[in-house]
Amino acid sequence: MRKIDHLLNLIEMVDELLRNRVNHEEEMYTKTHEKNITLVANRLDMIEEQKEYLFAVK
């Protein structure tokens, strides 16, 4: 019985580690995605400014 309890505790520990890893990976993906969206938005703003400048120069 003691070994079974020990194995159950180990399984719970591994399960917790896996959940933490998945949560961390999801968090990192979300941060990367948000950063990419910000970079694209900034790039679009820059393109819009360049377009306005080119029309002003014409």
Tab-separated table of N, CA and C in Angstrom:
chain	number	residue	atom	x	y	z
A	1	MET	N	0.818	-1.199	0.000
A	1	MET	CA	0.000	0.000	0.000
A	1	MET	C	0.860	1.261	0.000
A	2	ARG	N	1.969	1.199	0.706
A	2	ARG	CA	2.857	2.343	0.812
A	2	ARG	C	3.439	2.715	-0.554
A	3	LYS	N	3.830	1.679	-1.323
A	3	LYS	CA	4.393	1.933	-2.650
A	3	LYS	C	3.338	2.527	-3.586
A	4	ILE	N	2.119	2.073	-3.458
A	4	ILE	CA	1.042	2.613	-4.295
A	4	ILE	C	0.823	4.087	-3.968
A	5	ASP	N	0.815	4.423	-2.702
A	5	ASP	CA	0.662	5.829	-2.305
A	5	ASP	C	1.812	6.671	-2.846
A	6	HIS	N	3.001	6.126	-2.764
A	6	HIS	CA	4.173	6.841	-3.276
A	6	HIS	C	4.046	7.046	-4.790
A	7	LEU	N	3.630	6.017	-5.500
A	7	LEU	CA	3.448	6.135	-6.952
A	7	LEU	C	2.356	7.151	-7.289
A	8	LEU	N	1.279	7.157	-6.535
A	8	LEU	CA	0.211	8.134	-6.761
A	8	LEU	C	0.722	9.558	-6.536
A	9	ASN	N	1.532	9.740	-5.508
A	9	ASN	CA	2.119	11.066	-5.262
A	9	ASN	C	3.032	11.482	-6.403
A	10	LEU	N	3.821	10.547	-6.909
A	10	LEU	CA	4.701	10.859	-8.043
A	10	LEU	C	3.896	11.224	-9.282
A	11	ILE	N	2.827	10.484	-9.517
A	11	ILE	CA	1.966	10.783	-10.669
A	11	ILE	C	1.369	12.175	-10.534
A	12	GLU	N	0.924	12.528	-9.343
A	12	GLU	CA	0.376	13.871	-9.105
A	12	GLU	C	1.430	14.950	-9.334
A	13	MET	N	2.657	14.683	-8.896
A	13	MET	CA	3.733	15.649	-9.086
A	13	MET	C	4.034	15.849	-10.567
A	14	VAL	N	4.109	14.753	-11.316
A	14	VAL	CA	4.378	14.841	-12.752
A	14	VAL	C	3.235	15.578	-13.445
A	15	ASP	N	2.014	15.270	-13.044
A	15	ASP	CA	0.853	15.940	-13.623
A	15	ASP	C	0.918	17.441	-13.388
A	16	GLU	N	1.285	17.837	-12.190
A	16	GLU	CA	1.415	19.262	-11.867
A	16	GLU	C	2.526	19.919	-12.698
A	17	LEU	N	3.643	19.230	-12.842
A	17	LEU	CA	4.736	19.765	-13.663
A	17	LEU	C	4.301	19.945	-15.113
A	18	LEU	N	3.571	18.984	-15.636
A	18	LEU	CA	3.092	19.088	-17.017
A	18	LEU	C	2.110	20.242	-17.174
A	19	ARG	N	1.215	20.410	-16.195
A	19	ARG	CA	0.271	21.534	-16.255
A	19	ARG	C	1.016	22.866	-16.219
A	20	ASN	N	2.023	22.956	-15.362
A	20	ASN	CA	2.817	24.193	-15.276
A	20	ASN	C	3.527	24.476	-16.587
A	21	ARG	N	4.059	23.427	-17.206
A	21	ARG	CA	4.763	23.612	-18.474
A	21	ARG	C	3.809	24.088	-19.561
A	22	VAL	N	2.631	23.474	-19.639
A	22	VAL	CA	1.641	23.882	-20.632
A	22	VAL	C	1.225	25.329	-20.398
A	23	ASN	N	0.983	25.683	-19.143
A	23	ASN	CA	0.608	27.067	-18.833
A	23	ASN	C	1.714	28.037	-19.236
A	24	HIS	N	2.952	27.673	-18.969
A	24	HIS	CA	4.086	28.532	-19.332
A	24	HIS	C	4.177	28.690	-20.851
A	25	GLU	N	4.036	27.577	-21.578
A	25	GLU	CA	4.116	27.647	-23.038
A	25	GLU	C	2.989	28.493	-23.611
A	26	GLU	N	1.780	28.357	-23.043
A	26	GLU	CA	0.662	29.176	-23.511
A	26	GLU	C	0.923	30.654	-23.227
A	27	GLU	N	1.480	30.941	-22.069
A	27	GLU	CA	1.788	32.324	-21.706
A	27	GLU	C	2.844	32.910	-22.650
A	28	MET	N	3.878	32.126	-22.945
A	28	MET	CA	4.927	32.604	-23.838
A	28	MET	C	4.379	32.814	-25.250
A	29	TYR	N	3.517	31.912	-25.709
A	29	TYR	CA	2.903	32.057	-27.037
A	29	TYR	C	2.073	33.333	-27.092
A	30	THR	N	1.296	33.576	-26.032
A	30	THR	CA	0.452	34.769	-25.992
A	30	THR	C	1.304	36.033	-26.017
A	31	LYS	N	2.377	36.056	-25.231
A	31	LYS	CA	3.256	37.231	-25.211
A	31	LYS	C	3.889	37.460	-26.580
A	32	THR	N	4.340	36.381	-27.220
A	32	THR	CA	4.950	36.498	-28.542
A	32	THR	C	3.926	36.997	-29.553
A	33	HIS	N	2.717	36.458	-29.477
A	33	HIS	CA	1.649	36.861	-30.392
A	33	HIS	C	1.319	38.343	-30.216
A	34	GLU	N	1.195	38.776	-28.968
A	34	GLU	CA	0.909	40.190	-28.699
A	34	GLU	C	2.036	41.081	-29.209
A	35	LYS	N	3.275	40.646	-29.014
A	35	LYS	CA	4.423	41.427	-29.482
A	35	LYS	C	4.393	41.532	-31.008
A	36	ASN	N	4.096	40.425	-31.684
A	36	ASN	CA	4.032	40.442	-33.149
A	36	ASN	C	2.922	41.352	-33.652
A	37	ILE	N	1.779	41.327	-32.974
A	37	ILE	CA	0.676	42.205	-33.366
A	37	ILE	C	1.093	43.667	-33.217
A	38	THR	N	1.779	43.981	-32.138
A	38	THR	CA	2.253	45.352	-31.912
A	38	THR	C	3.243	45.757	-32.997
A	39	LEU	N	4.165	44.861	-33.343
A	39	LEU	CA	5.144	45.169	-34.391
A	39	LEU	C	4.464	45.417	-35.731
A	40	VAL	N	3.480	44.600	-36.056
A	40	VAL	CA	2.753	44.774	-37.324
A	40	VAL	C	1.987	46.095	-37.310
A	41	ALA	N	1.332	46.410	-36.198
A	41	ALA	CA	0.592	47.667	-36.095
A	41	ALA	C	1.532	48.861	-36.253
A	42	ASN	N	2.697	48.796	-35.628
A	42	ASN	CA	3.676	49.879	-35.761
A	42	ASN	C	4.153	50.002	-37.196
A	43	ARG	N	4.372	48.878	-37.828
A	43	ARG	CA	4.814	48.888	-39.234
A	43	ARG	C	3.742	49.507	-40.141
A	44	LEU	N	2.477	49.153	-39.891
A	44	LEU	CA	1.390	49.735	-40.680
A	44	LEU	C	1.292	51.239	-40.474
A	45	ASP	N	1.488	51.681	-39.230
A	45	ASP	CA	1.489	53.123	-38.953
A	45	ASP	C	2.617	53.814	-39.719
A	46	MET	N	3.793	53.188	-39.720
A	46	MET	CA	4.932	53.763	-40.414
A	46	MET	C	4.659	53.841	-41.925
A	47	ILE	N	4.073	52.809	-42.483
A	47	ILE	CA	3.745	52.806	-43.916
A	47	ILE	C	2.745	53.914	-44.220
A	48	GLU	N	1.756	54.068	-43.346
A	48	GLU	CA	0.756	55.118	-43.542
A	48	GLU	C	1.409	56.502	-43.508
A	49	GLU	N	2.334	56.712	-42.579
A	49	GLU	CA	3.047	57.995	-42.503
A	49	GLU	C	3.876	58.235	-43.769
A	50	GLN	N	4.527	57.195	-44.253
A	50	GLN	CA	5.332	57.334	-45.470
A	50	GLN	C	4.450	57.665	-46.660
A	51	LYS	N	3.276	57.036	-46.708
A	51	LYS	CA	2.331	57.304	-47.789
A	51	LYS	C	1.887	58.760	-47.754
A	52	GLU	N	1.552	59.258	-46.550
A	52	GLU	CA	1.128	60.644	-46.408
A	52	GLU	C	2.258	61.606	-46.818
A	53	TYR	N	3.469	61.255	-46.449
A	53	TYR	CA	4.610	62.100	-46.819
A	53	TYR	C	4.792	62.117	-48.339
A	54	LEU	N	4.699	60.949	-48.967
A	54	LEU	CA	4.852	60.900	-50.424
A	54	LEU	C	3.778	61.698	-51.140
A	55	PHE	N	2.538	61.641	-50.662
A	55	PHE	CA	1.484	62.430	-51.296
A	55	PHE	C	1.716	63.917	-51.062
A	56	ALA	N	2.275	64.285	-49.915
A	56	ALA	CA	2.537	65.686	-49.621
A	56	ALA	C	3.661	66.214	-50.508
A	57	VAL	N	4.635	65.364	-50.825
A	57	VAL	CA	5.775	65.766	-51.644
A	57	VAL	C	5.361	65.956	-53.089
A	58	LYS	N	4.404	65.164	-53.557
A	58	LYS	CA	3.970	65.258	-54.960
A	58	LYS	C	3.413	66.565	-55.271
